[in-house]
Amino acid sequence: MKAVVITSPGGPEVLKLQGVEDPQIKDDEILIKIAATALNRADTLQRQGKYPPPKGDSEYPGLECSGTVEAVGKDVTRWQIGDQVCALIGGGGYAEKVAVPTGQVLPIPSGVSLQDAASFPEVVCTVWSTIFMTSKLSSGETFLIHGGSSGIGTFAIQMAKCLGVKVFITAGSEEKLAACKELGADVCINYKSEDFVTRIKEETGGKGVDVILDNIGGSYFQRNLDSLNVDGRLFIIGFMGGTVTQVNLGCLLARRLTVQAAGLRSRSAKNKAQIVREVEKNVWPAIAAGKVKPVVYKYFPLAEAAEAHQLMESGKHIGKILLAV
C-alpha cells in the first residue's frame, strides 16, 4: 500500500507518499480501506519529532479515518467485510489501509458522507471525554472554547448548544468569529483586540464561566483561572502557548476551581473503547438529527499532505482539513 512517511523530523516538505507494507490485523482488529483521513495539530508535532506514536501503533501520522472494512480478526463480531465505518486510531491514517482495534470503530453517522465522517472521531472523542465525561458540562452552564474555529472548536460549539449550554469562544479574525456565530456560539471574542477575561466578566455579571476548554496552556493559565466561576473547571488539551508559567494559586482555593489535562492518543485501548461507546450513545444521535454537522474547510489528495500541513500551520482554516485517499 501507499502511506505518507515522515522521512526525517522537520517542516511539511518531509512528508512523502511512499510504498510500504500492508498492516497486519490482530484477532480483535479490523482492516479499514481508507477513504479519507483528517489533520490534527498532533500530526504537525509528530512530523517535527515532538510527538511519537504510542508503542505498537502505526508510525505513520493520522489519528482518525473513515473507509470500508476489508478484513476482520477472528474475535470481531460487530463488523463485517464491506461495512462503512470511521475510527479513532493511534496513527496510520495517512495511508491506504489501517488496522484498528474493534472497540475504536464507529458506524458512519446517518446523513454524513463516507469521506466527511473522517472529520469526527478524534475531535468528538476528545471533546466528549474531557468536557462532558470529566468536567461534567451540563445544561444551563456557561462554556468558553479557545480556538473556536478549530476542528475541536467547531464541534464543541455545536454539541454544547445541543445540550442547552451558553457558549463563549475566542478566535483571531472577524471571519472566524462569524463562522463560530453561525454554528451557534453566543459570545464571540477576538483575542487580538479584546481581553477575554474582561469580556467574560461583563457578559456573566462578574461571575465567570463554568467550564473552559483550553489548547493554549501556559500563557493563558492565569487568565483562564481568572475567567472561571465558583466551582469552575478548566480542561487543558494543548500547549500552543507553552508549558511553563507563573500563577497565583489563591483563586483555586477561594473559588473551588478544578484544573485537569489529558490527551487522547496515549490512553489504553480499553479506555478509548469506553469513550467511543459513550460517543456513539450520546453524540451520534445528534449528528443523525442534523444538530451537529461536519465542518470541512478543504480536501487535499493524500499525495499533497505537505500542502495540507502548510495550510494547518498557517491558521487560516475554519474546521477540519481532510485528505482524500
mmCIF file of C-alpha atoms in Angstrom:
data_model
loop_
_atom_site.group_PDB
_atom_site.id
_atom_site.type_symbol
_atom_site.label_atom_id
_atom_site.label_comp_id
_atom_site.label_asym_id
_atom_site.label_seq_id
_atom_site.Cartn_x
_atom_site.Cartn_y
_atom_site.Cartn_z
ATOM 1 C CA MET A 1 0.000 0.000 0.000
ATOM 2 C CA LYS A 2 0.976 3.665 -0.080
ATOM 3 C CA ALA A 3 1.375 5.811 3.044
ATOM 4 C CA VAL A 4 2.662 9.269 3.906
ATOM 5 C CA VAL A 5 6.053 8.778 5.544
ATOM 6 C CA ILE A 6 7.860 11.292 7.765
ATOM 7 C CA THR A 7 11.253 10.974 6.068
ATOM 8 C CA SER A 8 13.006 12.953 8.844
ATOM 9 C CA PRO A 9 11.817 15.396 11.535
ATOM 10 C CA GLY A 10 11.139 18.800 10.006
ATOM 11 C CA GLY A 11 8.759 21.007 8.049
ATOM 12 C CA PRO A 12 5.874 19.921 5.802
ATOM 13 C CA GLU A 13 8.291 19.076 2.993
ATOM 14 C CA VAL A 14 9.490 15.938 4.859
ATOM 15 C CA LEU A 15 6.117 14.240 4.216
ATOM 16 C CA LYS A 16 6.442 11.867 1.257
ATOM 17 C CA LEU A 17 3.968 9.357 -0.212
ATOM 18 C CA GLN A 18 5.801 6.028 -0.443
ATOM 19 C CA GLY A 19 5.115 2.332 -0.938
ATOM 20 C CA VAL A 20 5.071 0.470 2.416
ATOM 21 C CA GLU A 21 3.954 -2.919 3.734
ATOM 22 C CA ASP A 22 0.256 -3.516 4.384
ATOM 23 C CA PRO A 23 -0.701 -3.587 8.080
ATOM 24 C CA GLN A 24 -1.431 -6.974 9.667
ATOM 25 C CA ILE A 25 -4.524 -7.292 11.855
ATOM 26 C CA LYS A 26 -4.731 -8.961 15.258
ATOM 27 C CA ASP A 27 -7.668 -11.126 16.354
ATOM 28 C CA ASP A 28 -9.567 -8.167 17.833
ATOM 29 C CA GLU A 29 -8.870 -5.743 14.966
ATOM 30 C CA ILE A 30 -10.356 -4.834 11.602
ATOM 31 C CA LEU A 31 -8.544 -3.683 8.467
ATOM 32 C CA ILE A 32 -10.001 -0.497 7.005
ATOM 33 C CA LYS A 33 -9.506 0.514 3.366
ATOM 34 C CA ILE A 34 -9.296 4.251 3.999
ATOM 35 C CA ALA A 35 -11.499 6.731 2.112
ATOM 36 C CA ALA A 36 -10.353 9.838 3.993
ATOM 37 C CA THR A 37 -8.339 10.955 6.991
ATOM 38 C CA ALA A 38 -8.256 14.293 8.814
ATOM 39 C CA LEU A 39 -5.431 16.513 10.024
ATOM 40 C CA ASN A 40 -4.930 17.235 13.714
ATOM 41 C CA ARG A 41 -2.433 19.555 15.391
ATOM 42 C CA ALA A 42 -0.757 16.447 16.835
ATOM 43 C CA ASP A 43 0.197 15.378 13.295
ATOM 44 C CA THR A 44 2.311 18.516 12.851
ATOM 45 C CA LEU A 45 4.044 17.843 16.183
ATOM 46 C CA GLN A 46 4.738 14.233 15.172
ATOM 47 C CA ARG A 47 6.184 15.472 11.883
ATOM 48 C CA GLN A 48 8.581 17.691 13.864
ATOM 49 C CA GLY A 49 9.687 14.731 16.011
ATOM 50 C CA LYS A 50 7.944 16.056 19.139
ATOM 51 C CA TYR A 51 5.055 13.587 19.473
ATOM 52 C CA PRO A 52 5.973 9.970 18.650
ATOM 53 C CA PRO A 53 3.202 7.374 18.283
ATOM 54 C CA PRO A 54 2.469 5.124 21.283
ATOM 55 C CA LYS A 55 4.259 1.769 21.264
ATOM 56 C CA GLY A 56 2.515 -0.696 18.972
ATOM 57 C CA ASP A 57 0.695 1.944 16.892
ATOM 58 C CA SER A 58 1.478 2.773 13.270
ATOM 59 C CA GLU A 59 4.478 5.034 12.691
ATOM 60 C CA TYR A 60 2.578 6.987 10.007
ATOM 61 C CA PRO A 61 0.620 10.111 11.025
ATOM 62 C CA GLY A 62 -3.172 10.296 11.156
ATOM 63 C CA LEU A 63 -5.383 9.903 14.238
ATOM 64 C CA GLU A 64 -8.767 9.313 12.588
ATOM 65 C CA CYS A 65 -10.142 7.935 9.367
ATOM 66 C CA SER A 66 -13.180 6.670 7.506
ATOM 67 C CA GLY A 67 -13.470 3.872 4.991
ATOM 68 C CA THR A 68 -14.648 0.346 4.251
ATOM 69 C CA VAL A 69 -13.923 -2.824 6.239
ATOM 70 C CA GLU A 70 -11.602 -5.023 4.168
ATOM 71 C CA ALA A 71 -10.822 -7.778 6.718
ATOM 72 C CA VAL A 72 -11.847 -8.742 10.268
ATOM 73 C CA GLY A 73 -9.979 -10.581 13.023
ATOM 74 C CA LYS A 74 -11.409 -13.859 14.312
ATOM 75 C CA ASP A 75 -12.649 -12.285 17.591
ATOM 76 C CA VAL A 76 -14.545 -9.457 15.844
ATOM 77 C CA THR A 77 -18.340 -9.879 15.913
ATOM 78 C CA ARG A 78 -19.864 -6.461 15.182
ATOM 79 C CA TRP A 79 -18.220 -5.591 11.859
ATOM 80 C CA GLN A 80 -18.288 -7.396 8.527
ATOM 81 C CA ILE A 81 -16.323 -7.005 5.306
ATOM 82 C CA GLY A 82 -17.897 -4.203 3.275
ATOM 83 C CA ASP A 83 -19.209 -2.185 6.252
ATOM 84 C CA GLN A 84 -18.633 1.560 6.025
ATOM 85 C CA VAL A 85 -17.033 2.869 9.228
ATOM 86 C CA CYS A 86 -14.960 5.622 10.821
ATOM 87 C CA ALA A 87 -12.403 5.127 13.556
ATOM 88 C CA LEU A 88 -10.232 6.629 16.253
ATOM 89 C CA ILE A 89 -6.658 5.455 15.667
ATOM 90 C CA GLY A 90 -3.267 5.861 17.354
ATOM 91 C CA GLY A 91 -1.620 6.506 13.988
ATOM 92 C CA GLY A 92 -1.680 5.356 10.390
ATOM 93 C CA GLY A 93 -4.500 7.454 8.946
ATOM 94 C CA TYR A 94 -2.314 8.954 6.200
ATOM 95 C CA ALA A 95 -2.338 5.657 4.309
ATOM 96 C CA GLU A 96 -4.462 3.438 2.080
ATOM 97 C CA LYS A 97 -5.164 0.908 4.851
ATOM 98 C CA VAL A 98 -5.013 0.773 8.656
ATOM 99 C CA ALA A 99 -5.546 -1.890 11.345
ATOM 100 C CA VAL A 100 -7.831 -0.734 14.174
ATOM 101 C CA PRO A 101 -8.974 -2.346 17.455
ATOM 102 C CA THR A 102 -12.672 -3.116 17.081
ATOM 103 C CA GLY A 103 -13.585 -1.028 20.140
ATOM 104 C CA GLN A 104 -12.388 2.149 18.410
ATOM 105 C CA VAL A 105 -14.615 1.756 15.346
ATOM 106 C CA LEU A 106 -17.883 3.621 14.772
ATOM 107 C CA PRO A 107 -20.596 3.361 12.115
ATOM 108 C CA ILE A 108 -20.864 6.265 9.658
ATOM 109 C CA PRO A 109 -23.413 8.652 11.209
ATOM 110 C CA SER A 110 -26.702 8.872 9.342
ATOM 111 C CA GLY A 111 -26.746 11.744 6.842
ATOM 112 C CA VAL A 112 -22.937 12.128 6.696
ATOM 113 C CA SER A 113 -20.859 11.133 3.659
ATOM 114 C CA LEU A 114 -18.205 8.425 3.990
ATOM 115 C CA GLN A 115 -15.352 10.923 3.470
ATOM 116 C CA ASP A 116 -16.773 13.696 5.684
ATOM 117 C CA ALA A 117 -17.144 11.172 8.534
ATOM 118 C CA ALA A 118 -13.334 11.190 8.846
ATOM 119 C CA SER A 119 -13.668 14.657 10.398
ATOM 120 C CA PHE A 120 -15.378 13.335 13.519
ATOM 121 C CA PRO A 121 -13.632 10.587 15.553
ATOM 122 C CA GLU A 122 -10.660 12.442 17.083
ATOM 123 C CA VAL A 123 -12.445 15.733 17.814
ATOM 124 C CA VAL A 124 -15.637 14.116 19.078
ATOM 125 C CA CYS A 125 -13.781 11.690 21.358
ATOM 126 C CA THR A 126 -11.528 14.496 22.635
ATOM 127 C CA VAL A 127 -14.372 16.870 23.457
ATOM 128 C CA TRP A 128 -16.755 14.254 24.840
ATOM 129 C CA SER A 129 -14.132 12.592 27.081
ATOM 130 C CA THR A 130 -12.863 15.881 28.518
ATOM 131 C CA ILE A 131 -15.695 18.373 28.737
ATOM 132 C CA PHE A 132 -18.652 16.053 29.167
ATOM 133 C CA MET A 133 -17.381 12.810 30.734
ATOM 134 C CA THR A 134 -14.843 14.514 33.031
ATOM 135 C CA SER A 135 -15.755 18.188 33.513
ATOM 136 C CA LYS A 136 -19.486 17.301 33.522
ATOM 137 C CA LEU A 137 -20.586 20.328 31.487
ATOM 138 C CA SER A 138 -24.371 20.396 31.725
ATOM 139 C CA SER A 139 -27.471 22.267 30.554
ATOM 140 C CA GLY A 140 -27.735 25.839 31.829
ATOM 141 C CA GLU A 141 -23.982 26.245 32.364
ATOM 142 C CA THR A 142 -21.560 28.550 30.544
ATOM 143 C CA PHE A 143 -18.628 27.289 28.470
ATOM 144 C CA LEU A 144 -15.571 29.022 26.949
ATOM 145 C CA ILE A 145 -13.768 27.426 23.995
ATOM 146 C CA HIS A 146 -10.392 28.820 22.981
ATOM 147 C CA GLY A 147 -9.805 28.452 19.249
ATOM 148 C CA GLY A 148 -13.498 28.286 18.458
ATOM 149 C CA SER A 149 -12.903 27.966 14.716
ATOM 150 C CA SER A 150 -10.649 24.893 15.008
ATOM 151 C CA GLY A 151 -11.837 21.353 14.345
ATOM 152 C CA ILE A 152 -12.235 20.848 18.101
ATOM 153 C CA GLY A 153 -13.944 24.218 18.498
ATOM 154 C CA THR A 154 -16.443 23.905 15.659
ATOM 155 C CA PHE A 155 -17.639 20.561 17.030
ATOM 156 C CA ALA A 156 -17.661 21.709 20.673
ATOM 157 C CA ILE A 157 -19.821 24.744 19.859
ATOM 158 C CA GLN A 158 -22.475 22.610 18.154
ATOM 159 C CA MET A 159 -22.508 19.876 20.804
ATOM 160 C CA ALA A 160 -22.718 22.306 23.705
ATOM 161 C CA LYS A 161 -25.610 24.183 22.079
ATOM 162 C CA CYS A 162 -27.438 20.852 21.594
ATOM 163 C CA LEU A 163 -27.262 20.343 25.346
ATOM 164 C CA GLY A 164 -28.500 23.795 26.356
ATOM 165 C CA VAL A 165 -25.162 25.430 27.233
ATOM 166 C CA LYS A 166 -24.277 29.121 26.699
ATOM 167 C CA VAL A 167 -21.134 29.161 24.558
ATOM 168 C CA PHE A 168 -18.304 31.708 24.557
ATOM 169 C CA ILE A 169 -15.423 31.411 22.069
ATOM 170 C CA THR A 170 -12.173 33.162 21.254
ATOM 171 C CA ALA A 171 -10.812 33.446 17.718
ATOM 172 C CA GLY A 172 -8.395 35.721 15.882
ATOM 173 C CA SER A 173 -10.291 37.150 12.899
ATOM 174 C CA GLU A 174 -13.703 38.550 12.038
ATOM 175 C CA GLU A 175 -14.217 35.728 9.516
ATOM 176 C CA LYS A 176 -13.587 33.108 12.214
ATOM 177 C CA LEU A 177 -15.838 34.891 14.723
ATOM 178 C CA ALA A 178 -18.642 34.988 12.138
ATOM 179 C CA ALA A 179 -18.241 31.264 11.414
ATOM 180 C CA CYS A 180 -18.473 30.467 15.132
ATOM 181 C CA LYS A 181 -21.556 32.675 15.481
ATOM 182 C CA GLU A 182 -23.195 30.823 12.601
ATOM 183 C CA LEU A 183 -22.523 27.494 14.347
ATOM 184 C CA GLY A 184 -24.343 28.776 17.442
ATOM 185 C CA ALA A 185 -21.744 30.485 19.657
ATOM 186 C CA ASP A 186 -23.416 33.101 21.871
ATOM 187 C CA VAL A 187 -20.446 35.356 22.662
ATOM 188 C CA CYS A 188 -17.547 35.639 20.194
ATOM 189 C CA ILE A 189 -14.357 37.355 21.373
ATOM 190 C CA ASN A 190 -11.473 38.488 19.157
ATOM 191 C CA TYR A 191 -8.471 37.691 21.355
ATOM 192 C CA LYS A 192 -6.272 40.010 19.263
ATOM 193 C CA SER A 193 -8.308 43.122 20.048
ATOM 194 C CA GLU A 194 -10.142 42.269 23.294
ATOM 195 C CA ASP A 195 -9.184 40.948 26.723
ATOM 196 C CA PHE A 196 -11.246 37.801 27.056
ATOM 197 C CA VAL A 197 -11.271 37.948 30.885
ATOM 198 C CA THR A 198 -12.835 41.425 30.879
ATOM 199 C CA ARG A 199 -15.425 40.480 28.259
ATOM 200 C CA ILE A 200 -16.399 37.282 30.082
ATOM 201 C CA LYS A 201 -16.842 39.149 33.348
ATOM 202 C CA GLU A 202 -19.039 41.712 31.571
ATOM 203 C CA GLU A 203 -21.181 39.028 29.935
ATOM 204 C CA THR A 204 -21.627 36.982 33.128
ATOM 205 C CA GLY A 205 -22.285 39.752 35.622
ATOM 206 C CA GLY A 206 -18.819 39.349 37.116
ATOM 207 C CA LYS A 207 -19.204 35.617 37.786
ATOM 208 C CA GLY A 208 -17.144 33.975 35.040
ATOM 209 C CA VAL A 209 -17.850 30.815 33.050
ATOM 210 C CA ASP A 210 -18.358 27.306 34.437
ATOM 211 C CA VAL A 211 -16.064 25.349 32.092
ATOM 212 C CA ILE A 212 -13.127 26.266 29.817
ATOM 213 C CA LEU A 213 -11.632 24.072 27.088
ATOM 214 C CA ASP A 214 -8.084 25.314 26.511
ATOM 215 C CA ASN A 215 -5.441 24.391 23.941
ATOM 216 C CA ILE A 216 -3.049 27.242 24.788
ATOM 217 C CA GLY A 217 -1.660 26.236 28.189
ATOM 218 C CA GLY A 218 0.959 28.334 29.968
ATOM 219 C CA SER A 219 0.371 31.809 28.549
ATOM 220 C CA TYR A 220 -3.399 31.627 29.244
ATOM 221 C CA PHE A 221 -3.311 29.755 32.562
ATOM 222 C CA GLN A 222 -3.753 32.677 34.981
ATOM 223 C CA ARG A 223 -6.294 34.406 32.748
ATOM 224 C CA ASN A 224 -8.270 31.183 32.425
ATOM 225 C CA LEU A 225 -8.415 30.839 36.211
ATOM 226 C CA ASP A 226 -9.486 34.489 36.453
ATOM 227 C CA SER A 227 -12.321 33.741 33.969
ATOM 228 C CA LEU A 228 -13.878 30.883 35.960
ATOM 229 C CA ASN A 229 -16.997 30.986 38.116
ATOM 230 C CA VAL A 230 -17.170 29.408 41.583
ATOM 231 C CA ASP A 231 -16.773 25.613 41.161
ATOM 232 C CA GLY A 232 -15.390 26.274 37.660
ATOM 233 C CA ARG A 233 -13.464 23.650 35.696
ATOM 234 C CA LEU A 234 -10.500 24.276 33.383
ATOM 235 C CA PHE A 235 -9.588 21.463 30.993
ATOM 236 C CA ILE A 236 -6.274 21.764 29.129
ATOM 237 C CA ILE A 237 -5.781 19.729 25.948
ATOM 238 C CA GLY A 238 -2.822 21.522 24.362
ATOM 239 C CA PHE A 239 0.157 23.801 24.971
ATOM 240 C CA MET A 240 0.352 26.118 21.978
ATOM 241 C CA GLY A 241 1.268 28.890 24.444
ATOM 242 C CA GLY A 242 3.910 26.880 26.295
ATOM 243 C CA THR A 243 4.054 24.598 29.332
ATOM 244 C CA VAL A 244 5.686 26.895 31.904
ATOM 245 C CA THR A 245 4.076 29.853 33.665
ATOM 246 C CA GLN A 246 3.842 31.663 36.991
ATOM 247 C CA VAL A 247 0.455 31.533 38.679
ATOM 248 C CA ASN A 248 -1.321 32.794 41.775
ATOM 249 C CA LEU A 249 -2.997 29.693 43.220
ATOM 250 C CA GLY A 250 -5.163 31.597 45.693
ATOM 251 C CA CYS A 251 -8.196 31.638 43.380
ATOM 252 C CA LEU A 252 -8.225 27.817 43.221
ATOM 253 C CA LEU A 253 -8.985 27.684 46.914
ATOM 254 C CA ALA A 254 -11.227 30.744 47.061
ATOM 255 C CA ARG A 255 -13.495 29.628 44.206
ATOM 256 C CA ARG A 256 -13.102 25.830 44.464
ATOM 257 C CA LEU A 257 -11.637 25.576 40.966
ATOM 258 C CA THR A 258 -10.625 22.341 39.253
ATOM 259 C CA VAL A 259 -7.798 22.108 36.719
ATOM 260 C CA GLN A 260 -7.403 18.974 34.616
ATOM 261 C CA ALA A 261 -5.493 17.977 31.499
ATOM 262 C CA ALA A 262 -5.499 14.942 29.241
ATOM 263 C CA GLY A 263 -4.540 13.677 25.829
ATOM 264 C CA LEU A 264 -6.360 11.011 23.855
ATOM 265 C CA ARG A 265 -3.674 9.232 21.866
ATOM 266 C CA SER A 266 -1.796 7.747 24.829
ATOM 267 C CA ARG A 267 -4.874 6.253 26.530
ATOM 268 C CA SER A 268 -5.257 2.488 26.696
ATOM 269 C CA ALA A 269 -7.334 0.613 24.101
ATOM 270 C CA LYS A 270 -9.826 -0.211 26.864
ATOM 271 C CA ASN A 271 -10.200 3.470 27.808
ATOM 272 C CA LYS A 272 -10.545 4.520 24.164
ATOM 273 C CA ALA A 273 -13.227 1.859 23.633
ATOM 274 C CA GLN A 274 -15.178 3.213 26.618
ATOM 275 C CA ILE A 275 -15.022 6.752 25.174
ATOM 276 C CA VAL A 276 -16.094 5.514 21.729
ATOM 277 C CA ARG A 277 -19.113 3.720 23.259
ATOM 278 C CA GLU A 278 -20.149 6.911 25.061
ATOM 279 C CA VAL A 279 -19.730 8.923 21.861
ATOM 280 C CA GLU A 280 -21.907 6.554 19.827
ATOM 281 C CA LYS A 281 -24.597 6.640 22.510
ATOM 282 C CA ASN A 282 -24.572 10.408 23.176
ATOM 283 C CA VAL A 283 -23.213 12.206 20.106
ATOM 284 C CA TRP A 284 -24.144 10.059 17.092
ATOM 285 C CA PRO A 285 -27.915 10.720 17.573
ATOM 286 C CA ALA A 286 -27.282 14.489 17.491
ATOM 287 C CA ILE A 287 -25.343 14.100 14.227
ATOM 288 C CA ALA A 288 -28.068 11.877 12.750
ATOM 289 C CA ALA A 289 -30.660 14.508 13.723
ATOM 290 C CA GLY A 290 -28.684 17.185 11.844
ATOM 291 C CA LYS A 291 -27.962 19.159 15.028
ATOM 292 C CA VAL A 292 -24.207 18.605 14.669
ATOM 293 C CA LYS A 293 -22.657 18.806 11.207
ATOM 294 C CA PRO A 294 -19.148 18.155 9.892
ATOM 295 C CA VAL A 295 -17.260 21.398 9.281
ATOM 296 C CA VAL A 296 -14.765 20.649 6.495
ATOM 297 C CA TYR A 297 -12.624 23.520 5.208
ATOM 298 C CA LYS A 298 -10.759 21.762 2.402
ATOM 299 C CA TYR A 299 -9.856 18.370 0.924
ATOM 300 C CA PHE A 300 -6.380 17.520 -0.357
ATOM 301 C CA PRO A 301 -5.291 14.304 -2.088
ATOM 302 C CA LEU A 302 -3.120 12.071 0.111
ATOM 303 C CA ALA A 303 -0.078 12.918 -2.035
ATOM 304 C CA GLU A 304 -0.475 16.588 -1.028
ATOM 305 C CA ALA A 305 -0.206 16.035 2.725
ATOM 306 C CA ALA A 306 2.643 18.583 2.843
ATOM 307 C CA GLU A 307 0.393 21.298 1.389
ATOM 308 C CA ALA A 308 -2.335 20.350 3.868
ATOM 309 C CA HIS A 309 0.140 20.750 6.746
ATOM 310 C CA GLN A 310 1.167 24.163 5.416
ATOM 311 C CA LEU A 311 -2.476 25.250 5.481
ATOM 312 C CA MET A 312 -2.974 23.961 9.032
ATOM 313 C CA GLU A 313 0.124 25.757 10.284
ATOM 314 C CA SER A 314 -0.951 28.996 8.570
ATOM 315 C CA GLY A 315 -4.013 29.026 10.850
ATOM 316 C CA LYS A 316 -6.267 30.258 8.022
ATOM 317 C CA HIS A 317 -8.661 27.306 8.062
ATOM 318 C CA ILE A 318 -12.037 27.022 9.804
ATOM 319 C CA GLY A 319 -12.986 23.492 10.878
ATOM 320 C CA LYS A 320 -11.216 20.396 9.582
ATOM 321 C CA ILE A 321 -8.721 19.769 6.797
ATOM 322 C CA LEU A 322 -9.120 16.331 5.188
ATOM 323 C CA LEU A 323 -7.007 14.094 2.993
ATOM 324 C CA ALA A 324 -8.877 12.010 0.415
ATOM 325 C CA VAL A 325 -7.290 8.629 -0.176
#
